[in-house]
Amino acid sequence: MFDVETIRKDFPILSQKVNNHNLVYFDNAATTQKPQAVIDAIVESYTKTNSNIHRGIHTLSQISTNLYEAARKTVQSFIHAPHDYEIIFTKGVTESLNLVAQIFSEAFLEEGDEVIVSAMEHHSNLVPWQIVCERHKAHLKFIPFNHDGVLDIEAYKNLFTEKTKFVSVVHVSNTLGTVNPIKTMIDIAHGHNVPIMIDGAQSVQHFPIDVQELDCDFFAFSGHKIYAPTGIGVLWGKEKWLEKLPPYQGGGDMIKTVTLEKTIYNDLPFKFEAGTTNYVGAHALGVALNYLTNLGMENIHSHEKDLMLYATEKLSQIPYVTIIGNAPEKAGAISFEVDGAHSADIGMILDKQGIAIRTGTHCTEPIMQYYGVPGTARMSFGLYNTRDEIDYFVKMLSKIAMMFQ
Ligand code: PMP
């Protein structure tokens, strides 16, 4: 049973008032709130078990190491990865995406080669590729999208040449909410023998992910967007790629032996985890994922789908409000504009009513350029949101939209 009112009690922050109103938190695409179990895991780690991992033979270090490695297995099972040693802990999806861009280009990108991304990428999956393409004199090519916010798959097919070396694409757009047809896109890339990475920052918290079924080569996400703390993220990569690729950073833990002249690198996943990692964050991420598994990702998906449809219908009926992005399949986020109003003003006035939304470019400036707008207002859902909250939001937004006419 997915009982949202009971579930809300697990999230202490939700019961507070903001600006003398009950908090309505619709900024989940930026970051999610944390259940008590995750908060407890962090507090308990620092009050009972804290010790650096992998390097100690004493009891606390072993407990800490066990918690860290158990979290790796939890992530493995959450995204259905074939092996736990393919799970690399990073500080977030941005680091995961940069890691792959840096080391893949170092190993395989040559002058004149091509990399494909979409035109709706978050800056985190665009700028790293701009950097490495410039460095290696390679070309970055873009999959266009149409006015509804849907990627043009025919155009994508036509972007491939014998020079194409890599594809990196967002699963769910944080701005448009579009769920991209990544299974099709993965199959097309593989048809050209090209590896493909998926930015799962906005998908993994909304519906079940099975990397084996998808058959992508890399999948990345952030902990803080999936009810875990900040500063922890995941990169999953196929063993065959992780074995072939050089390390990202040098330091402790990523080595087997070191002499002054030469280092033998450690096995996976440690080869990619230089230095003291965020082991407390990793443990708390494991706790968050177990929390979601107990609720059931399918249940979360259907609850949020209901919110998405309900909010879309209600927003469409508000005069002077226009939704940006009308893909047939959407998850998580709805961007909108209000005639005559700057998105920042909408956000500020809603905040006075206790409603948290995000406004601006959402780190997707090329999307803003496509629609010719300086920014949008964006409401985004989490598993604890309700239809009542949407009703309150719609009531407030209707008044505000009127005010600006
Ligand atoms: N990709 C997408 C699709 C995102 O929505 C975000 C966060 N807004 C990121 C990447 C970057 O996430 P982080 O800041 O957690 O690294």
Short mmCIF file of C-alpha atoms and ligand atoms in Angstrom, two decimals:
data_model
loop_
_atom_site.label_atom_id
_atom_site.label_comp_id
_atom_site.label_asym_id
_atom_site.label_seq_id
_atom_site.Cartn_x
_atom_site.Cartn_y
_atom_site.Cartn_z
CA MET A 1 0.00 0.00 0.00
CA PHE A 2 1.40 3.37 -1.03
CA ASP A 3 -0.16 5.72 1.49
CA VAL A 4 1.26 9.16 0.84
CA GLU A 5 0.02 10.68 4.11
CA THR A 6 1.85 8.01 6.10
CA ILE A 7 4.93 8.35 3.93
CA ARG A 8 5.05 12.12 4.45
CA LYS A 9 5.58 11.51 8.17
CA ASP A 10 8.95 9.93 7.29
CA PHE A 11 10.18 13.31 6.03
CA PRO A 12 10.54 15.68 8.99
CA ILE A 13 11.19 18.78 6.88
CA LEU A 14 7.76 18.54 5.25
CA SER A 15 5.86 19.23 8.46
CA GLN A 16 7.30 22.68 8.99
CA LYS A 17 5.86 26.02 8.01
CA VAL A 18 7.66 28.32 5.60
CA ASN A 19 6.57 31.96 5.59
CA ASN A 20 3.71 30.95 7.91
CA HIS A 21 2.30 28.45 5.43
CA ASN A 22 2.58 24.69 5.26
CA LEU A 23 5.61 23.93 3.13
CA VAL A 24 4.67 22.77 -0.36
CA TYR A 25 7.90 21.45 -1.79
CA PHE A 26 7.83 21.33 -5.60
CA ASP A 27 11.57 21.67 -6.15
CA ASN A 28 12.44 17.99 -6.20
CA ALA A 29 14.30 18.08 -9.51
CA ALA A 30 16.85 20.36 -7.81
CA THR A 31 17.10 18.20 -4.73
CA THR A 32 14.84 15.89 -2.74
CA GLN A 33 14.09 15.88 0.97
CA LYS A 34 15.44 13.12 3.19
CA PRO A 35 13.50 10.49 5.09
CA GLN A 36 14.29 10.04 8.81
CA ALA A 37 15.98 6.71 8.02
CA VAL A 38 18.59 8.52 5.90
CA ILE A 39 19.11 11.26 8.50
CA ASP A 40 19.48 8.57 11.19
CA ALA A 41 22.01 6.67 9.06
CA ILE A 42 24.21 9.77 8.85
CA VAL A 43 23.93 10.58 12.55
CA GLU A 44 24.56 6.98 13.54
CA SER A 45 27.59 6.73 11.31
CA TYR A 46 29.20 9.71 12.97
CA THR A 47 28.14 8.76 16.48
CA LYS A 48 28.92 5.04 16.37
CA THR A 49 30.87 3.68 13.44
CA ASN A 50 32.91 6.44 11.86
CA SER A 51 36.32 5.33 10.66
CA ASN A 52 38.11 5.54 7.34
CA ILE A 53 37.39 2.59 5.07
CA HIS A 54 39.60 -0.03 3.43
CA ARG A 55 42.74 0.89 5.35
CA GLY A 56 42.23 -0.22 8.91
CA ILE A 57 42.21 -3.57 10.59
CA HIS A 58 40.45 -2.22 13.68
CA THR A 59 36.80 -2.91 14.35
CA LEU A 60 35.31 0.45 13.43
CA SER A 61 37.18 0.57 10.16
CA GLN A 62 35.86 -2.85 9.31
CA ILE A 63 32.28 -1.89 10.15
CA SER A 64 32.64 1.28 8.11
CA THR A 65 34.11 -0.65 5.17
CA ASN A 66 31.32 -3.22 5.38
CA LEU A 67 28.65 -0.50 5.31
CA TYR A 68 30.31 1.10 2.29
CA GLU A 69 30.61 -2.13 0.35
CA ALA A 70 27.06 -3.14 1.33
CA ALA A 71 25.88 0.16 -0.17
CA ARG A 72 27.66 -0.72 -3.39
CA LYS A 73 25.69 -3.97 -3.54
CA THR A 74 22.47 -2.09 -2.81
CA VAL A 75 23.14 0.24 -5.75
CA GLN A 76 23.98 -2.76 -7.91
CA SER A 77 20.67 -4.39 -7.18
CA PHE A 78 18.72 -1.09 -7.43
CA ILE A 79 19.79 -0.54 -11.04
CA HIS A 80 20.19 -4.26 -11.72
CA ALA A 81 23.88 -4.05 -12.64
CA PRO A 82 25.59 -7.37 -13.36
CA HIS A 83 28.52 -6.78 -10.95
CA ASP A 84 29.05 -4.73 -7.80
CA TYR A 85 32.58 -3.80 -8.90
CA GLU A 86 31.08 -1.87 -11.82
CA ILE A 87 29.53 0.60 -9.35
CA ILE A 88 31.80 3.58 -8.78
CA PHE A 89 31.00 6.07 -6.05
CA THR A 90 31.52 9.69 -7.10
CA LYS A 91 30.46 12.97 -5.56
CA GLY A 92 27.49 13.28 -7.89
CA VAL A 93 26.27 12.87 -11.43
CA THR A 94 28.33 15.86 -12.55
CA GLU A 95 31.50 14.13 -11.45
CA SER A 96 30.36 10.83 -13.02
CA LEU A 97 29.74 12.52 -16.38
CA ASN A 98 33.03 14.44 -16.25
CA LEU A 99 34.89 11.29 -15.31
CA VAL A 100 33.69 9.45 -18.40
CA ALA A 101 34.19 12.46 -20.70
CA GLN A 102 37.75 12.92 -19.44
CA ILE A 103 38.97 9.36 -19.50
CA PHE A 104 37.11 8.19 -22.58
CA SER A 105 38.45 11.11 -24.59
CA GLU A 106 41.94 10.58 -23.21
CA ALA A 107 41.89 6.96 -24.36
CA PHE A 108 39.90 7.07 -27.57
CA LEU A 109 39.14 10.54 -28.94
CA GLU A 110 41.27 11.74 -31.83
CA GLU A 111 41.29 14.77 -34.07
CA GLY A 112 38.26 14.78 -36.36
CA ASP A 113 36.27 12.30 -34.24
CA GLU A 114 32.68 13.00 -33.29
CA VAL A 115 30.63 12.86 -30.11
CA ILE A 116 26.83 13.07 -30.04
CA VAL A 117 24.77 14.67 -27.26
CA SER A 118 21.25 16.06 -27.35
CA ALA A 119 20.30 19.72 -27.49
CA MET A 120 18.39 19.30 -24.21
CA GLU A 121 21.33 18.26 -22.03
CA HIS A 122 21.89 19.72 -18.60
CA HIS A 123 25.13 21.75 -18.69
CA SER A 124 26.70 18.83 -16.78
CA ASN A 125 26.40 16.61 -19.84
CA LEU A 126 27.23 19.32 -22.36
CA VAL A 127 30.14 21.37 -21.02
CA PRO A 128 32.38 18.36 -20.18
CA TRP A 129 32.03 17.23 -23.80
CA GLN A 130 32.69 20.74 -25.11
CA ILE A 131 35.88 20.80 -23.04
CA VAL A 132 37.22 17.44 -24.22
CA CYS A 133 36.16 17.94 -27.85
CA GLU A 134 38.00 21.23 -27.93
CA ARG A 135 41.04 19.65 -26.34
CA HIS A 136 41.12 16.74 -28.80
CA LYS A 137 39.93 18.73 -31.84
CA ALA A 138 36.84 16.56 -32.09
CA HIS A 139 33.32 17.67 -33.15
CA LEU A 140 30.33 17.77 -30.86
CA LYS A 141 27.03 17.06 -32.64
CA PHE A 142 23.53 17.67 -31.31
CA ILE A 143 20.30 15.73 -31.53
CA PRO A 144 17.61 18.37 -32.08
CA PHE A 145 14.20 18.42 -30.39
CA ASN A 146 10.88 19.80 -31.56
CA HIS A 147 8.55 22.36 -30.02
CA ASP A 148 6.91 19.72 -27.82
CA GLY A 149 10.32 18.90 -26.37
CA VAL A 150 10.64 15.56 -28.17
CA LEU A 151 13.99 14.43 -29.59
CA ASP A 152 14.15 13.91 -33.35
CA ILE A 153 15.20 10.27 -33.61
CA GLU A 154 15.47 10.35 -37.42
CA ALA A 155 17.93 13.24 -37.10
CA TYR A 156 19.80 11.27 -34.43
CA LYS A 157 20.19 8.32 -36.81
CA ASN A 158 21.61 10.66 -39.43
CA LEU A 159 24.23 12.11 -37.09
CA PHE A 160 26.26 8.89 -37.07
CA THR A 161 29.32 8.62 -39.29
CA GLU A 162 32.36 6.37 -39.15
CA LYS A 163 33.93 9.11 -37.00
CA THR A 164 31.34 8.84 -34.22
CA LYS A 165 33.03 7.67 -31.02
CA PHE A 166 30.55 8.28 -28.21
CA VAL A 167 26.95 9.22 -27.41
CA SER A 168 25.87 10.78 -24.13
CA VAL A 169 22.23 11.61 -23.55
CA VAL A 170 19.89 12.62 -20.78
CA HIS A 171 17.21 10.09 -19.79
CA VAL A 172 14.68 12.60 -18.46
CA SER A 173 15.04 16.33 -19.13
CA ASN A 174 15.18 18.30 -15.88
CA THR A 175 13.59 21.27 -17.66
CA LEU A 176 11.05 19.79 -20.07
CA GLY A 177 10.26 16.61 -18.17
CA THR A 178 10.60 14.65 -21.42
CA VAL A 179 11.33 10.96 -20.99
CA ASN A 180 13.63 10.19 -23.90
CA PRO A 181 13.32 6.86 -25.77
CA ILE A 182 16.72 5.76 -24.55
CA LYS A 183 16.29 2.05 -25.27
CA THR A 184 15.83 2.88 -28.96
CA MET A 185 18.71 5.35 -28.80
CA ILE A 186 21.01 2.80 -27.17
CA ASP A 187 20.17 0.21 -29.83
CA ILE A 188 20.86 2.74 -32.60
CA ALA A 189 24.25 3.66 -31.08
CA HIS A 190 25.18 0.00 -30.73
CA GLY A 191 24.12 -0.59 -34.34
CA HIS A 192 27.05 1.70 -35.16
CA ASN A 193 29.32 0.08 -32.55
CA VAL A 194 29.32 3.28 -30.53
CA PRO A 195 29.14 3.26 -26.71
CA ILE A 196 26.47 5.36 -24.99
CA MET A 197 26.15 6.97 -21.57
CA ILE A 198 22.85 7.85 -19.91
CA ASP A 199 22.48 10.81 -17.55
CA GLY A 200 19.97 9.32 -15.13
CA ALA A 201 19.90 12.31 -12.77
CA GLN A 202 16.14 12.76 -13.33
CA SER A 203 15.03 9.21 -14.04
CA VAL A 204 16.35 6.87 -11.38
CA GLN A 205 14.17 8.43 -8.63
CA HIS A 206 10.97 8.21 -10.68
CA PHE A 207 10.81 4.71 -12.16
CA PRO A 208 12.68 1.39 -12.05
CA ILE A 209 15.99 1.25 -13.91
CA ASP A 210 17.50 -1.93 -15.28
CA VAL A 211 20.87 -1.22 -16.88
CA GLN A 212 21.11 -4.76 -18.25
CA GLU A 213 17.79 -4.48 -20.01
CA LEU A 214 18.71 -1.01 -21.30
CA ASP A 215 22.15 -2.29 -22.32
CA CYS A 216 23.70 1.18 -22.06
CA ASP A 217 27.45 1.36 -21.47
CA PHE A 218 27.41 3.90 -18.63
CA PHE A 219 24.66 5.16 -16.34
CA ALA A 220 25.09 8.05 -13.91
CA PHE A 221 23.06 9.63 -11.11
CA SER A 222 23.26 11.79 -7.97
CA GLY A 223 22.35 10.71 -4.45
CA HIS A 224 20.76 13.97 -3.39
CA LYS A 225 18.08 13.76 -6.09
CA ILE A 226 17.05 10.31 -4.86
CA TYR A 227 16.41 11.09 -1.18
CA ALA A 228 20.05 10.56 -0.14
CA PRO A 229 22.56 13.19 1.01
CA THR A 230 24.55 15.58 -1.15
CA GLY A 231 28.12 14.77 -2.10
CA ILE A 232 27.51 11.18 -3.18
CA GLY A 233 26.77 9.90 -6.65
CA VAL A 234 27.10 6.85 -8.82
CA LEU A 235 28.69 5.90 -12.07
CA TRP A 236 27.89 2.46 -13.36
CA GLY A 237 29.90 1.27 -16.34
CA LYS A 238 30.19 -2.02 -18.18
CA GLU A 239 33.21 -3.95 -16.97
CA LYS A 240 34.67 -4.14 -20.48
CA TRP A 241 34.84 -0.33 -20.63
CA LEU A 242 35.98 0.27 -17.08
CA GLU A 243 38.81 -2.22 -17.58
CA LYS A 244 39.93 -0.52 -20.79
CA LEU A 245 39.79 3.05 -19.50
CA PRO A 246 42.63 4.79 -17.66
CA PRO A 247 42.15 6.08 -14.09
CA TYR A 248 40.51 9.46 -13.56
CA GLN A 249 42.49 10.69 -10.57
CA GLY A 250 45.58 9.40 -8.79
CA GLY A 251 45.84 8.95 -5.04
CA GLY A 252 45.20 6.54 -2.21
CA ASP A 253 43.03 3.45 -2.69
CA MET A 254 43.28 3.44 -6.49
CA ILE A 255 46.69 1.76 -6.40
CA LYS A 256 47.94 -1.79 -5.98
CA THR A 257 51.62 -0.98 -5.64
CA VAL A 258 53.58 2.22 -5.99
CA THR A 259 57.26 2.84 -6.53
CA LEU A 260 58.76 6.24 -7.11
CA GLU A 261 58.77 5.50 -10.81
CA LYS A 262 55.60 3.54 -11.45
CA THR A 263 52.17 2.61 -10.11
CA ILE A 264 50.16 -0.53 -10.69
CA TYR A 265 46.52 0.46 -10.51
CA ASN A 266 44.01 -1.26 -8.29
CA ASP A 267 41.19 -3.49 -9.54
CA LEU A 268 37.68 -2.23 -10.19
CA PRO A 269 36.00 -0.30 -8.73
CA PHE A 270 38.85 1.10 -6.61
CA LYS A 271 40.84 2.14 -9.69
CA PHE A 272 38.30 4.96 -10.04
CA GLU A 273 37.91 5.85 -6.36
CA ALA A 274 41.04 7.79 -5.47
CA GLY A 275 41.31 9.23 -1.97
CA THR A 276 38.88 9.00 0.92
CA THR A 277 35.45 8.71 -0.61
CA ASN A 278 32.20 9.91 0.93
CA TYR A 279 31.69 6.58 2.67
CA VAL A 280 29.05 7.95 5.05
CA GLY A 281 27.16 9.36 2.08
CA ALA A 282 27.42 6.03 0.27
CA HIS A 283 25.96 4.21 3.26
CA ALA A 284 23.15 6.77 3.51
CA LEU A 285 22.52 6.36 -0.22
CA GLY A 286 22.15 2.63 0.34
CA VAL A 287 19.62 3.34 3.11
CA ALA A 288 17.70 5.70 0.79
CA LEU A 289 17.58 3.11 -1.99
CA ASN A 290 16.37 0.44 0.44
CA TYR A 291 13.69 2.86 1.62
CA LEU A 292 12.52 3.31 -1.99
CA THR A 293 12.65 -0.42 -2.68
CA ASN A 294 10.44 -1.00 0.36
CA LEU A 295 7.92 1.52 -0.97
CA GLY A 296 8.23 -0.04 -4.42
CA MET A 297 9.56 1.90 -7.40
CA GLU A 298 6.50 0.89 -9.42
CA ASN A 299 4.25 2.38 -6.73
CA ILE A 300 6.28 5.58 -6.70
CA HIS A 301 6.07 5.70 -10.47
CA SER A 302 2.31 5.36 -10.60
CA HIS A 303 1.79 7.88 -7.78
CA GLU A 304 3.99 10.46 -9.50
CA LYS A 305 2.42 9.74 -12.88
CA ASP A 306 -0.94 10.57 -11.37
CA LEU A 307 0.49 13.85 -10.01
CA MET A 308 2.01 14.68 -13.40
CA LEU A 309 -1.26 14.12 -15.28
CA TYR A 310 -3.32 15.92 -12.65
CA ALA A 311 -1.01 18.95 -12.52
CA THR A 312 -0.71 19.12 -16.32
CA GLU A 313 -4.48 19.13 -16.68
CA LYS A 314 -4.95 21.79 -13.98
CA LEU A 315 -2.14 24.02 -15.24
CA SER A 316 -3.45 23.85 -18.80
CA GLN A 317 -6.71 25.35 -17.60
CA ILE A 318 -5.16 28.42 -15.95
CA PRO A 319 -5.51 31.51 -18.17
CA TYR A 320 -2.20 33.15 -19.13
CA VAL A 321 -0.16 30.10 -18.12
CA THR A 322 1.67 28.11 -20.81
CA ILE A 323 3.40 24.80 -20.25
CA ILE A 324 6.79 24.49 -21.96
CA GLY A 325 7.42 20.92 -23.07
CA ASN A 326 4.52 18.71 -24.08
CA ALA A 327 6.15 15.37 -24.75
CA PRO A 328 3.75 12.40 -24.66
CA GLU A 329 5.82 10.84 -21.90
CA LYS A 330 6.98 13.09 -19.09
CA ALA A 331 8.31 12.54 -15.59
CA GLY A 332 9.18 14.71 -12.63
CA ALA A 333 9.06 18.25 -13.90
CA ILE A 334 6.68 20.74 -15.52
CA SER A 335 8.08 24.02 -16.84
CA PHE A 336 5.72 26.90 -17.47
CA GLU A 337 5.53 30.57 -18.26
CA VAL A 338 3.07 33.23 -17.17
CA ASP A 339 2.19 35.97 -19.68
CA GLY A 340 3.77 39.27 -18.77
CA ALA A 341 5.67 37.93 -15.77
CA HIS A 342 9.30 37.05 -15.17
CA SER A 343 9.69 33.55 -13.79
CA ALA A 344 11.67 34.89 -10.80
CA ASP A 345 8.67 37.03 -9.77
CA ILE A 346 6.39 34.00 -9.95
CA GLY A 347 8.81 32.03 -7.79
CA MET A 348 9.11 34.82 -5.23
CA ILE A 349 5.38 35.33 -4.85
CA LEU A 350 4.73 31.59 -4.57
CA ASP A 351 7.44 31.39 -1.91
CA LYS A 352 5.48 33.85 0.24
CA GLN A 353 2.68 31.26 0.15
CA GLY A 354 5.01 28.48 1.31
CA ILE A 355 5.42 27.00 -2.17
CA ALA A 356 8.95 26.15 -3.30
CA ILE A 357 9.51 25.97 -7.04
CA ARG A 358 12.60 26.71 -9.14
CA THR A 359 12.91 29.47 -11.69
CA GLY A 360 15.50 30.41 -14.28
CA THR A 361 17.38 28.41 -16.88
CA HIS A 362 17.71 25.17 -14.88
CA CYS A 363 21.28 24.74 -16.17
CA THR A 364 19.89 24.19 -19.66
CA GLU A 365 20.51 27.50 -21.38
CA PRO A 366 20.32 26.00 -24.91
CA ILE A 367 16.72 24.95 -24.16
CA MET A 368 15.89 28.55 -23.19
CA GLN A 369 17.52 29.76 -26.40
CA TYR A 370 15.42 27.32 -28.43
CA TYR A 371 12.16 28.59 -26.92
CA GLY A 372 13.39 32.21 -26.90
CA VAL A 373 12.69 32.71 -23.19
CA PRO A 374 15.00 34.01 -20.47
CA GLY A 375 13.87 31.31 -18.08
CA THR A 376 10.90 29.25 -16.95
CA ALA A 377 9.16 28.47 -13.70
CA ARG A 378 9.39 24.76 -12.88
CA MET A 379 7.39 22.63 -10.48
CA SER A 380 8.84 19.19 -9.87
CA PHE A 381 7.45 16.24 -7.96
CA GLY A 382 8.69 13.80 -5.40
CA LEU A 383 7.09 10.70 -3.98
CA TYR A 384 5.63 12.66 -1.03
CA ASN A 385 3.68 15.26 -3.05
CA THR A 386 -0.09 15.19 -3.15
CA ARG A 387 -3.03 16.28 -5.26
CA ASP A 388 -4.01 18.66 -2.43
CA GLU A 389 -0.69 20.42 -2.79
CA ILE A 390 -1.29 20.75 -6.52
CA ASP A 391 -4.75 22.22 -5.85
CA TYR A 392 -3.27 24.81 -3.49
CA PHE A 393 -0.50 25.60 -5.98
CA VAL A 394 -2.99 25.98 -8.86
CA LYS A 395 -5.19 28.28 -6.77
CA MET A 396 -2.23 30.52 -5.92
CA LEU A 397 -0.79 30.48 -9.45
CA SER A 398 -4.19 31.40 -10.95
CA LYS A 399 -4.34 34.51 -8.73
CA ILE A 400 -0.76 35.48 -9.53
CA ALA A 401 -1.25 35.01 -13.28
CA MET A 402 -4.29 37.30 -13.11
CA MET A 403 -2.34 39.90 -11.16
CA PHE A 404 0.18 40.27 -13.99
CA GLN A 405 -2.41 40.99 -16.70
N1 PMP B 1 21.89 16.18 -15.17
C1 PMP B 1 20.59 16.47 -14.97
C2 PMP B 1 19.57 15.99 -15.96
C3 PMP B 1 20.21 17.20 -13.85
O1 PMP B 1 18.93 17.50 -13.65
C4 PMP B 1 21.20 17.64 -12.93
C5 PMP B 1 20.84 18.47 -11.72
N2 PMP B 1 19.91 19.47 -11.94
C6 PMP B 1 22.53 17.31 -13.19
C7 PMP B 1 22.84 16.57 -14.31
C8 PMP B 1 23.63 17.71 -12.26
O2 PMP B 1 23.42 17.15 -10.99
P1 PMP B 1 24.39 17.39 -9.76
O3 PMP B 1 24.40 18.86 -9.54
O4 PMP B 1 23.77 16.62 -8.66
O5 PMP B 1 25.74 16.85 -10.13
#
